[in-house]
Amino acid sequence: MSKASLPKGTRDFTPHEMAQRNYVFSVIRKYFHLFGFEQIETPAMEHVSTLMGKYGEEGDKLIFKILNSGLHESKEKSKIQSEFEQILQSARTSDFVTDKALRYDLTVPFARYVVQHQHEISFPFKRYQIQTVWRADRPQKGRYREFCQCDADVIGSDALLNEIELIRLMQFVYDELQLPVTVKMNNRKILSGIAEVVGEAEKIIEITVALDKLDKIGPAEVERELVERGIREVAIQKLKPLFSLSGDSNAKIVSMSNYLQSSEIGQKGIQEILAITSSISASSFADFEIDFTLARGLNYYTGSIFEVKTRVGEFKSSILGGGRYDDLTGIFGLKGMSGVGISFGIDRMIDVMNELSLFKKENISVEKTKVLFANFGQVEEKKCIELADLLRKNGISCEIYPSVTKKMQKQFEYAEKKGIRYMIFIGSEELKKNTFPMKDIQEGIQSELEIEKIIDKLKQL
């Protein structure tokens, strides 16, 4: 007999944990609707070709690929073996072995959705998704292989108002959840400008992947990684001042504007940052920071990029990411469709909220059954079914003890274990009188009432 266990990086959720999750989902969903977003869903799996090449070198390695069905029945065993060997040696993809994969995020599937449904969509299109994604990452505290994302995107508009609205949406959500966070922002045009200024424009990906790790591994390790990625020493020396930019957002913007004065694309990024930060300042965002080393390792970002981290507690990892992508749909044949989006990392958010004891009892109470019908026999059971239906039609949760038994203790114990407060007893005498004893287990009080009065009483509780 095999041991009961879960794959690493996955979890079960208890009723209490689901109550927490549903509360956070409800807050996020509420603001998605208040900001005008509409819900869609996409399949758990996509074609490998849809996903590969969209997440950068690091991201592509974390895509869970699915073996094609029926491989064990194939007559071409030698071809399968050859394809597997090539996959292992070069990390390439073979449609013969695997042509599907579990989705890595919700943004690329959304881009595919937009292209396929473009004639049904009114642009700009504001959509949200709350679904599971999978990454073949190394499991550790706060990092899972299966987790949920809550995404909001606006596509079909390049207006910077969309970025401002998404930042406002973040603030509404985090304020209601009472999560102390710092919202960080940068712009990929600025990163392109940096690569241009240091003379390594063609190595923008290598530079951004390394810079994005600055707060995780520190300047010395970033410098070492830049060397490993083939960045010339003269370029690294020009990058070093960026490791220690100080001052408030305005001071950092001035310093970066001077640093990028010879880069047209870099200056465009500065202008976009200024337009957004002026509006954010006006709205008094609690904790907003410009971080010019923030890169977000996804290749499809082209403008604003966002990251949110908690300010206190043990979990200092990102709990939200997002950014502007100018032509993500172009890879699927629909050009010129600019979009911007954010993704709440719900699992890490809940971990942080538990660490900081932010869940209030009234927000996460598990919905308990209100009434249990005791079950004394087949005739009585039929009446229980009839009355239970009547209670449910009036919005009162109830259940019938599943086994016929005269032993009251077992039925009381069942109610107490499930947190059911009221019990209704139907015996032969009650069937004749058409009035039914109802006991408040918590208070120890019992009253005998007609079913209409029982319903009225329970509705008031």
Short mmCIF file of C-alpha atoms in Angstrom, two decimals:
data_model
loop_
_atom_site.label_atom_id
_atom_site.label_comp_id
_atom_site.label_asym_id
_atom_site.label_seq_id
_atom_site.Cartn_x
_atom_site.Cartn_y
_atom_site.Cartn_z
CA MET A 1 0.00 0.00 0.00
CA SER A 2 1.43 3.37 -0.99
CA LYS A 3 1.89 6.07 1.63
CA ALA A 4 -0.62 8.93 1.50
CA SER A 5 1.34 12.03 0.48
CA LEU A 6 1.29 15.14 -1.72
CA PRO A 7 3.70 16.19 -4.48
CA LYS A 8 6.22 18.72 -3.18
CA GLY A 9 5.10 22.32 -3.55
CA THR A 10 1.37 21.49 -3.37
CA ARG A 11 -1.07 21.69 -0.45
CA ASP A 12 -4.46 20.66 0.84
CA PHE A 13 -6.69 23.37 2.32
CA THR A 14 -8.80 22.81 5.44
CA PRO A 15 -12.26 24.43 5.85
CA HIS A 16 -10.63 27.12 8.02
CA GLU A 17 -7.97 27.82 5.39
CA MET A 18 -10.62 27.95 2.68
CA ALA A 19 -12.53 30.50 4.74
CA GLN A 20 -9.38 32.65 4.80
CA ARG A 21 -8.83 32.23 1.07
CA ASN A 22 -12.44 32.99 0.22
CA TYR A 23 -12.32 36.16 2.31
CA VAL A 24 -9.22 37.43 0.45
CA PHE A 25 -10.73 36.38 -2.89
CA SER A 26 -13.92 38.28 -2.05
CA VAL A 27 -11.99 41.50 -1.26
CA ILE A 28 -9.95 41.31 -4.46
CA ARG A 29 -12.97 40.35 -6.58
CA LYS A 30 -14.96 43.25 -5.10
CA TYR A 31 -12.39 45.81 -6.25
CA PHE A 32 -11.95 44.13 -9.63
CA HIS A 33 -15.66 44.75 -10.18
CA LEU A 34 -15.57 48.27 -8.71
CA PHE A 35 -12.81 49.18 -11.18
CA GLY A 36 -14.78 47.78 -14.14
CA PHE A 37 -13.04 44.45 -14.78
CA GLU A 38 -14.91 41.45 -16.21
CA GLN A 39 -14.10 37.82 -15.39
CA ILE A 40 -12.87 35.17 -17.83
CA GLU A 41 -11.24 31.76 -17.44
CA THR A 42 -8.76 29.84 -19.61
CA PRO A 43 -7.78 26.13 -19.59
CA ALA A 44 -5.23 24.70 -17.16
CA MET A 45 -3.10 23.57 -20.09
CA GLU A 46 -1.88 25.38 -23.20
CA HIS A 47 0.19 24.34 -26.21
CA VAL A 48 3.89 24.37 -25.30
CA SER A 49 4.47 26.70 -28.26
CA THR A 50 2.04 29.21 -26.69
CA LEU A 51 4.08 29.41 -23.48
CA MET A 52 7.74 28.87 -24.44
CA GLY A 53 9.87 31.94 -25.11
CA LYS A 54 7.55 34.37 -23.27
CA TYR A 55 9.04 34.27 -19.77
CA GLY A 56 12.74 34.67 -20.32
CA GLU A 57 15.52 32.15 -19.86
CA GLU A 58 14.75 31.51 -16.19
CA GLY A 59 10.98 31.29 -16.61
CA ASP A 60 11.04 28.87 -19.54
CA LYS A 61 12.92 26.36 -17.36
CA LEU A 62 10.04 26.35 -14.86
CA ILE A 63 7.26 25.37 -17.27
CA PHE A 64 5.61 22.05 -16.39
CA LYS A 65 5.36 20.08 -19.64
CA ILE A 66 2.83 17.27 -20.10
CA LEU A 67 3.78 14.04 -21.84
CA ASN A 68 1.61 13.27 -24.86
CA SER A 69 -0.96 10.59 -24.11
CA GLY A 70 -0.45 7.14 -25.61
CA LEU A 71 3.35 7.29 -25.71
CA HIS A 72 3.54 3.85 -24.11
CA GLU A 73 1.47 2.47 -27.00
CA SER A 74 3.60 4.06 -29.73
CA LYS A 75 5.36 1.76 -32.15
CA GLU A 76 8.15 4.33 -32.58
CA LYS A 77 9.97 3.59 -29.32
CA SER A 78 13.37 4.41 -30.81
CA LYS A 79 12.16 7.86 -31.92
CA ILE A 80 10.70 8.53 -28.47
CA GLN A 81 14.02 7.58 -26.84
CA SER A 82 15.96 9.78 -29.26
CA GLU A 83 13.64 12.75 -28.66
CA PHE A 84 13.91 12.33 -24.88
CA GLU A 85 17.69 12.30 -25.06
CA GLN A 86 17.74 15.49 -27.11
CA ILE A 87 15.31 17.16 -24.69
CA LEU A 88 17.52 16.27 -21.73
CA GLN A 89 20.71 17.42 -23.46
CA SER A 90 19.52 20.74 -24.85
CA ALA A 91 16.31 21.66 -22.98
CA ARG A 92 14.55 21.78 -26.35
CA THR A 93 10.89 21.00 -26.90
CA SER A 94 9.59 18.09 -28.96
CA ASP A 95 5.98 18.05 -30.12
CA PHE A 96 6.36 14.32 -30.63
CA VAL A 97 6.93 13.84 -26.87
CA THR A 98 5.11 16.79 -25.35
CA ASP A 99 3.04 19.47 -27.08
CA LYS A 100 1.10 20.72 -24.03
CA ALA A 101 2.07 22.34 -20.73
CA LEU A 102 0.44 23.61 -17.55
CA ARG A 103 0.04 27.37 -17.62
CA TYR A 104 2.91 29.29 -16.02
CA ASP A 105 0.89 32.46 -15.51
CA LEU A 106 -2.42 33.96 -16.62
CA THR A 107 -1.08 36.76 -18.86
CA VAL A 108 0.16 34.77 -21.86
CA PRO A 109 -3.03 32.64 -21.94
CA PHE A 110 -4.96 35.94 -21.76
CA ALA A 111 -3.06 37.25 -24.80
CA ARG A 112 -3.93 34.06 -26.66
CA TYR A 113 -7.57 34.48 -25.56
CA VAL A 114 -7.69 38.05 -26.87
CA VAL A 115 -6.41 37.01 -30.29
CA GLN A 116 -8.89 34.14 -30.59
CA HIS A 117 -11.85 36.24 -29.36
CA GLN A 118 -10.86 39.61 -30.85
CA HIS A 119 -14.09 39.96 -32.85
CA GLU A 120 -16.23 39.41 -29.72
CA ILE A 121 -14.32 41.85 -27.50
CA SER A 122 -14.95 45.57 -27.07
CA PHE A 123 -11.60 47.37 -26.67
CA PRO A 124 -10.12 48.51 -24.40
CA PHE A 125 -10.92 45.23 -22.67
CA LYS A 126 -10.64 45.02 -18.87
CA ARG A 127 -10.52 41.43 -17.67
CA TYR A 128 -9.75 39.62 -14.46
CA GLN A 129 -8.92 35.98 -13.75
CA ILE A 130 -8.62 34.04 -10.50
CA GLN A 131 -7.10 30.67 -11.34
CA THR A 132 -4.33 28.21 -10.49
CA VAL A 133 -0.91 28.28 -12.18
CA TRP A 134 2.04 25.87 -11.98
CA ARG A 135 5.81 26.39 -11.90
CA ALA A 136 8.53 23.74 -11.62
CA ASP A 137 10.26 25.81 -8.95
CA ARG A 138 12.18 24.61 -5.90
CA PRO A 139 9.61 24.51 -3.07
CA GLN A 140 10.42 26.56 0.00
CA LYS A 141 8.60 28.66 2.55
CA GLY A 142 6.26 31.02 0.70
CA ARG A 143 7.09 29.47 -2.70
CA TYR A 144 4.89 26.77 -4.20
CA ARG A 145 4.72 24.75 -7.39
CA GLU A 146 0.95 25.08 -7.55
CA PHE A 147 -0.56 28.38 -6.53
CA CYS A 148 -3.33 30.81 -7.35
CA GLN A 149 -3.03 34.13 -9.15
CA CYS A 150 -5.55 36.96 -9.24
CA ASP A 151 -4.92 38.99 -12.40
CA ALA A 152 -6.36 42.25 -13.70
CA ASP A 153 -5.40 43.53 -17.17
CA VAL A 154 -6.41 46.32 -19.51
CA ILE A 155 -5.64 45.61 -23.18
CA GLY A 156 -6.20 47.79 -26.22
CA SER A 157 -5.07 51.08 -24.66
CA ASP A 158 -1.63 52.64 -24.13
CA ALA A 159 -2.92 55.39 -21.81
CA LEU A 160 -0.89 55.74 -18.60
CA LEU A 161 -4.16 56.25 -16.74
CA ASN A 162 -4.44 52.46 -16.79
CA GLU A 163 -1.24 52.15 -14.74
CA ILE A 164 -2.50 54.76 -12.31
CA GLU A 165 -5.83 52.96 -11.91
CA LEU A 166 -4.10 49.64 -11.27
CA ILE A 167 -1.95 51.23 -8.55
CA ARG A 168 -5.10 52.68 -6.99
CA LEU A 169 -6.72 49.22 -7.15
CA MET A 170 -3.71 47.77 -5.29
CA GLN A 171 -4.06 50.39 -2.58
CA PHE A 172 -7.78 49.70 -2.08
CA VAL A 173 -7.13 45.96 -1.71
CA TYR A 174 -4.16 46.26 0.65
CA ASP A 175 -5.87 48.92 2.76
CA GLU A 176 -8.93 46.71 3.29
CA LEU A 177 -6.77 43.66 4.10
CA GLN A 178 -4.62 45.90 6.36
CA LEU A 179 -1.45 44.58 4.70
CA PRO A 180 1.56 46.88 5.22
CA VAL A 181 3.22 46.91 1.81
CA THR A 182 5.65 48.82 -0.38
CA VAL A 183 4.72 49.24 -4.04
CA LYS A 184 7.81 49.39 -6.25
CA MET A 185 7.83 50.64 -9.83
CA ASN A 186 10.30 50.88 -12.68
CA ASN A 187 10.10 51.08 -16.48
CA ARG A 188 11.61 48.64 -18.97
CA LYS A 189 12.43 51.56 -21.29
CA ILE A 190 14.73 52.83 -18.54
CA LEU A 191 16.39 49.43 -18.32
CA SER A 192 16.85 49.46 -22.10
CA GLY A 193 18.36 52.92 -21.77
CA ILE A 194 20.76 51.67 -19.10
CA ALA A 195 21.94 48.83 -21.35
CA GLU A 196 22.37 51.36 -24.16
CA VAL A 197 24.34 53.84 -22.03
CA VAL A 198 26.77 51.19 -20.73
CA GLY A 199 27.36 49.95 -24.29
CA GLU A 200 25.61 46.56 -23.98
CA ALA A 201 22.29 47.25 -25.70
CA GLU A 202 22.18 43.77 -27.22
CA LYS A 203 22.51 42.21 -23.75
CA ILE A 204 19.51 43.89 -22.14
CA ILE A 205 18.09 40.52 -21.02
CA GLU A 206 21.33 39.43 -19.35
CA ILE A 207 21.61 42.78 -17.54
CA THR A 208 17.98 42.89 -16.38
CA VAL A 209 17.98 39.29 -15.12
CA ALA A 210 21.04 40.08 -12.97
CA LEU A 211 19.80 43.48 -11.76
CA ASP A 212 16.47 41.98 -10.72
CA LYS A 213 18.31 39.91 -8.11
CA LEU A 214 20.01 42.88 -6.40
CA ASP A 215 17.82 42.86 -3.27
CA LYS A 216 18.05 39.05 -3.03
CA ILE A 217 21.79 38.40 -3.48
CA GLY A 218 23.44 41.81 -3.05
CA PRO A 219 25.77 43.92 -5.25
CA ALA A 220 28.80 41.60 -5.14
CA GLU A 221 26.84 38.58 -6.36
CA VAL A 222 25.07 40.66 -9.03
CA GLU A 223 28.47 41.84 -10.27
CA ARG A 224 29.68 38.22 -10.37
CA GLU A 225 26.59 37.17 -12.31
CA LEU A 226 27.05 40.00 -14.81
CA VAL A 227 30.59 38.71 -15.47
CA GLU A 228 29.26 35.18 -15.92
CA ARG A 229 26.67 36.48 -18.38
CA GLY A 230 29.37 38.01 -20.55
CA ILE A 231 28.98 41.69 -19.61
CA ARG A 232 32.24 43.57 -20.16
CA GLU A 233 34.09 45.01 -17.14
CA VAL A 234 33.82 48.57 -18.46
CA ALA A 235 30.03 48.18 -18.66
CA ILE A 236 29.84 46.71 -15.14
CA GLN A 237 31.74 49.70 -13.75
CA LYS A 238 29.20 52.01 -15.42
CA LEU A 239 26.38 49.98 -13.86
CA LYS A 240 27.74 50.10 -10.32
CA PRO A 241 26.38 53.56 -9.38
CA LEU A 242 22.86 52.15 -9.92
CA PHE A 243 23.40 49.65 -7.10
CA SER A 244 23.25 52.41 -4.50
CA LEU A 245 20.89 55.12 -5.75
CA SER A 246 19.52 56.96 -2.72
CA GLY A 247 16.98 59.63 -1.84
CA ASP A 248 13.24 59.81 -2.39
CA SER A 249 11.53 59.01 -5.68
CA ASN A 250 12.03 62.53 -7.08
CA ALA A 251 15.76 62.50 -6.27
CA LYS A 252 16.16 59.08 -7.88
CA ILE A 253 14.33 60.23 -11.01
CA VAL A 254 16.59 63.29 -11.33
CA SER A 255 19.71 61.12 -10.91
CA MET A 256 18.49 58.58 -13.45
CA SER A 257 17.44 61.27 -15.93
CA ASN A 258 21.01 62.64 -15.83
CA TYR A 259 22.44 59.12 -16.16
CA LEU A 260 20.28 58.48 -19.25
CA GLN A 261 20.56 61.86 -20.91
CA SER A 262 22.14 60.31 -24.03
CA SER A 263 19.41 57.63 -24.39
CA GLU A 264 16.18 58.51 -26.20
CA ILE A 265 14.34 55.39 -25.06
CA GLY A 266 15.60 55.89 -21.51
CA GLN A 267 14.29 59.46 -21.46
CA LYS A 268 10.90 58.24 -22.68
CA GLY A 269 10.81 55.85 -19.73
CA ILE A 270 11.63 58.75 -17.38
CA GLN A 271 8.71 60.76 -18.77
CA GLU A 272 6.33 57.84 -18.23
CA ILE A 273 7.56 57.41 -14.65
CA LEU A 274 7.06 61.13 -13.98
CA ALA A 275 3.51 61.12 -15.37
CA ILE A 276 2.53 58.21 -13.10
CA THR A 277 4.31 59.36 -9.94
CA SER A 278 2.75 62.84 -10.11
CA SER A 279 -0.72 61.25 -9.99
CA ILE A 280 0.28 58.77 -7.29
CA SER A 281 1.61 61.60 -5.12
CA ALA A 282 -1.69 63.40 -5.52
CA SER A 283 -3.57 60.34 -4.25
CA SER A 284 -1.32 60.02 -1.15
CA PHE A 285 -0.27 56.44 -1.65
CA ALA A 286 0.97 55.07 1.68
CA ASP A 287 4.29 53.57 0.59
CA PHE A 288 5.39 53.96 -3.02
CA GLU A 289 8.98 53.61 -4.19
CA ILE A 290 10.89 53.96 -7.46
CA ASP A 291 13.41 51.13 -7.83
CA PHE A 292 15.52 51.41 -10.99
CA THR A 293 17.01 47.92 -10.48
CA LEU A 294 13.57 46.29 -10.52
CA ALA A 295 13.40 44.28 -13.73
CA ARG A 296 10.71 41.57 -13.46
CA GLY A 297 12.21 38.66 -15.37
CA LEU A 298 9.47 38.35 -17.99
CA ASN A 299 10.52 39.18 -21.54
CA TYR A 300 7.17 40.56 -22.65
CA TYR A 301 7.24 43.70 -20.46
CA THR A 302 8.01 46.89 -22.41
CA GLY A 303 7.01 49.81 -20.16
CA SER A 304 5.96 50.22 -16.51
CA ILE A 305 6.76 47.30 -14.22
CA PHE A 306 5.40 46.78 -10.69
CA GLU A 307 6.27 44.72 -7.66
CA VAL A 308 4.75 44.73 -4.17
CA LYS A 309 6.52 43.52 -1.03
CA THR A 310 5.46 43.46 2.60
CA ARG A 311 7.21 45.91 4.91
CA VAL A 312 7.15 43.77 8.07
CA GLY A 313 7.30 40.13 9.06
CA GLU A 314 9.40 37.20 7.91
CA PHE A 315 8.01 37.05 4.36
CA LYS A 316 9.84 39.69 2.35
CA SER A 317 9.21 38.12 -1.05
CA SER A 318 7.02 39.61 -3.75
CA ILE A 319 3.25 39.34 -3.28
CA LEU A 320 2.32 41.13 -6.53
CA GLY A 321 3.91 41.67 -9.90
CA GLY A 322 2.88 43.27 -13.17
CA GLY A 323 3.66 45.65 -15.95
CA ARG A 324 3.05 47.08 -19.43
CA TYR A 325 3.39 44.89 -22.54
CA ASP A 326 3.11 46.65 -25.90
CA ASP A 327 2.80 43.73 -28.27
CA LEU A 328 2.23 40.46 -26.41
CA THR A 329 -0.65 39.57 -28.75
CA GLY A 330 1.64 40.22 -31.73
CA ILE A 331 3.29 36.83 -31.21
CA PHE A 332 -0.11 35.31 -31.96
CA GLY A 333 -0.75 37.48 -35.01
CA LEU A 334 -2.59 40.51 -33.57
CA LYS A 335 -0.28 43.54 -33.77
CA GLY A 336 -0.41 46.87 -31.96
CA MET A 337 -2.46 45.73 -28.94
CA SER A 338 -0.85 47.37 -25.91
CA GLY A 339 -1.82 46.18 -22.46
CA VAL A 340 -0.95 46.48 -18.78
CA GLY A 341 -1.76 44.21 -15.88
CA ILE A 342 -1.05 43.12 -12.32
CA SER A 343 -1.15 39.75 -10.57
CA PHE A 344 -1.86 39.30 -6.86
CA GLY A 345 0.05 36.36 -5.34
CA ILE A 346 -2.80 35.18 -3.15
CA ASP A 347 -0.90 32.31 -1.44
CA ARG A 348 1.94 34.50 -0.22
CA MET A 349 -0.51 37.21 0.81
CA ILE A 350 -2.35 34.72 3.02
CA ASP A 351 0.93 33.48 4.50
CA VAL A 352 1.82 37.06 5.44
CA MET A 353 -1.64 37.78 6.85
CA ASN A 354 -1.41 34.68 9.05
CA GLU A 355 2.06 35.67 10.23
CA LEU A 356 0.81 39.14 11.16
CA SER A 357 -2.52 37.85 12.61
CA LEU A 358 -4.54 40.04 10.23
CA PHE A 359 -7.52 37.72 9.82
CA LYS A 360 -10.47 38.83 11.94
CA LYS A 361 -12.85 36.23 13.30
CA GLU A 362 -15.89 37.86 11.73
CA ASN A 363 -14.29 37.73 8.27
CA ILE A 364 -13.21 34.11 8.22
CA SER A 365 -15.87 32.23 10.17
CA VAL A 366 -16.50 28.88 8.54
CA GLU A 367 -20.13 28.63 7.49
CA LYS A 368 -21.70 26.19 9.93
CA THR A 369 -24.89 24.20 9.46
CA LYS A 370 -27.54 25.91 11.60
CA VAL A 371 -29.97 23.01 12.24
CA LEU A 372 -29.69 19.23 12.59
CA PHE A 373 -32.79 17.05 12.29
CA ALA A 374 -32.53 14.04 14.57
CA ASN A 375 -33.31 10.78 12.76
CA PHE A 376 -35.46 8.27 14.69
CA GLY A 377 -36.95 6.11 11.92
CA GLN A 378 -38.00 5.80 8.28
CA VAL A 379 -41.41 7.49 8.74
CA GLU A 380 -39.85 10.33 10.73
CA GLU A 381 -37.03 10.59 8.18
CA LYS A 382 -39.54 11.34 5.39
CA LYS A 383 -40.94 14.22 7.44
CA CYS A 384 -37.40 15.44 8.13
CA ILE A 385 -36.71 15.57 4.37
CA GLU A 386 -39.91 17.57 3.79
CA LEU A 387 -39.15 20.09 6.55
CA ALA A 388 -35.46 20.35 5.64
CA ASP A 389 -36.45 21.36 2.11
CA LEU A 390 -38.74 24.01 3.57
CA LEU A 391 -35.94 25.44 5.74
CA ARG A 392 -33.50 25.51 2.80
CA LYS A 393 -36.03 27.34 0.62
CA ASN A 394 -36.03 29.99 3.34
CA GLY A 395 -32.24 30.24 3.31
CA ILE A 396 -31.64 28.24 6.51
CA SER A 397 -28.81 25.70 6.34
CA CYS A 398 -29.71 22.31 7.77
CA GLU A 399 -29.00 18.63 7.51
CA ILE A 400 -30.52 15.33 8.62
CA TYR A 401 -28.56 12.89 10.74
CA PRO A 402 -27.68 10.27 8.10
CA SER A 403 -28.41 7.09 10.07
CA VAL A 404 -31.60 5.98 11.78
CA THR A 405 -30.82 5.54 15.48
CA LYS A 406 -32.58 5.85 18.79
CA LYS A 407 -29.31 6.77 20.47
CA MET A 408 -29.58 10.50 21.12
CA GLN A 409 -26.01 10.78 22.43
CA LYS A 410 -24.49 9.94 19.04
CA GLN A 411 -26.65 12.56 17.32
CA PHE A 412 -25.80 15.22 19.92
CA GLU A 413 -22.09 14.45 19.58
CA TYR A 414 -22.35 14.82 15.80
CA ALA A 415 -24.00 18.24 16.17
CA GLU A 416 -21.42 19.43 18.69
CA LYS A 417 -18.44 18.29 16.59
CA LYS A 418 -19.81 20.15 13.56
CA GLY A 419 -20.69 23.26 15.55
CA ILE A 420 -24.43 22.92 14.81
CA ARG A 421 -26.35 25.00 17.35
CA TYR A 422 -29.94 23.77 16.93
CA MET A 423 -31.56 20.33 16.80
CA ILE A 424 -35.13 19.51 15.79
CA PHE A 425 -36.72 16.26 17.00
CA ILE A 426 -39.53 14.52 15.12
CA GLY A 427 -41.16 11.50 16.74
CA SER A 428 -44.56 9.84 16.40
CA GLU A 429 -46.19 12.34 18.76
CA GLU A 430 -44.78 15.33 16.89
CA LEU A 431 -46.08 13.95 13.61
CA LYS A 432 -49.59 13.88 15.07
CA LYS A 433 -49.45 17.37 16.61
CA ASN A 434 -47.47 18.96 13.76
CA THR A 435 -45.37 20.88 16.28
CA PHE A 436 -41.69 20.14 16.73
CA PRO A 437 -39.25 20.45 19.64
CA MET A 438 -36.20 22.57 18.77
CA LYS A 439 -33.27 22.65 21.18
CA ASP A 440 -30.63 25.38 21.41
CA ILE A 441 -27.63 23.19 22.25
CA GLN A 442 -25.50 26.18 23.22
CA GLU A 443 -28.03 27.59 25.71
CA GLY A 444 -29.65 24.29 26.68
CA ILE A 445 -33.13 25.72 26.01
CA GLN A 446 -35.84 23.72 24.22
CA SER A 447 -39.14 24.99 22.81
CA GLU A 448 -41.92 23.31 20.82
CA LEU A 449 -43.16 25.28 17.82
CA GLU A 450 -44.94 24.97 14.50
CA ILE A 451 -42.56 24.87 11.54
CA GLU A 452 -43.55 28.39 10.38
CA LYS A 453 -42.57 29.82 13.78
CA ILE A 454 -39.32 27.83 13.78
CA ILE A 455 -38.47 29.37 10.39
CA ASP A 456 -39.29 32.89 11.62
CA LYS A 457 -37.14 32.38 14.71
CA LEU A 458 -34.16 31.00 12.80
CA LYS A 459 -34.32 33.82 10.24
CA GLN A 460 -33.92 36.37 13.05
CA LEU A 461 -30.74 34.72 14.39
#
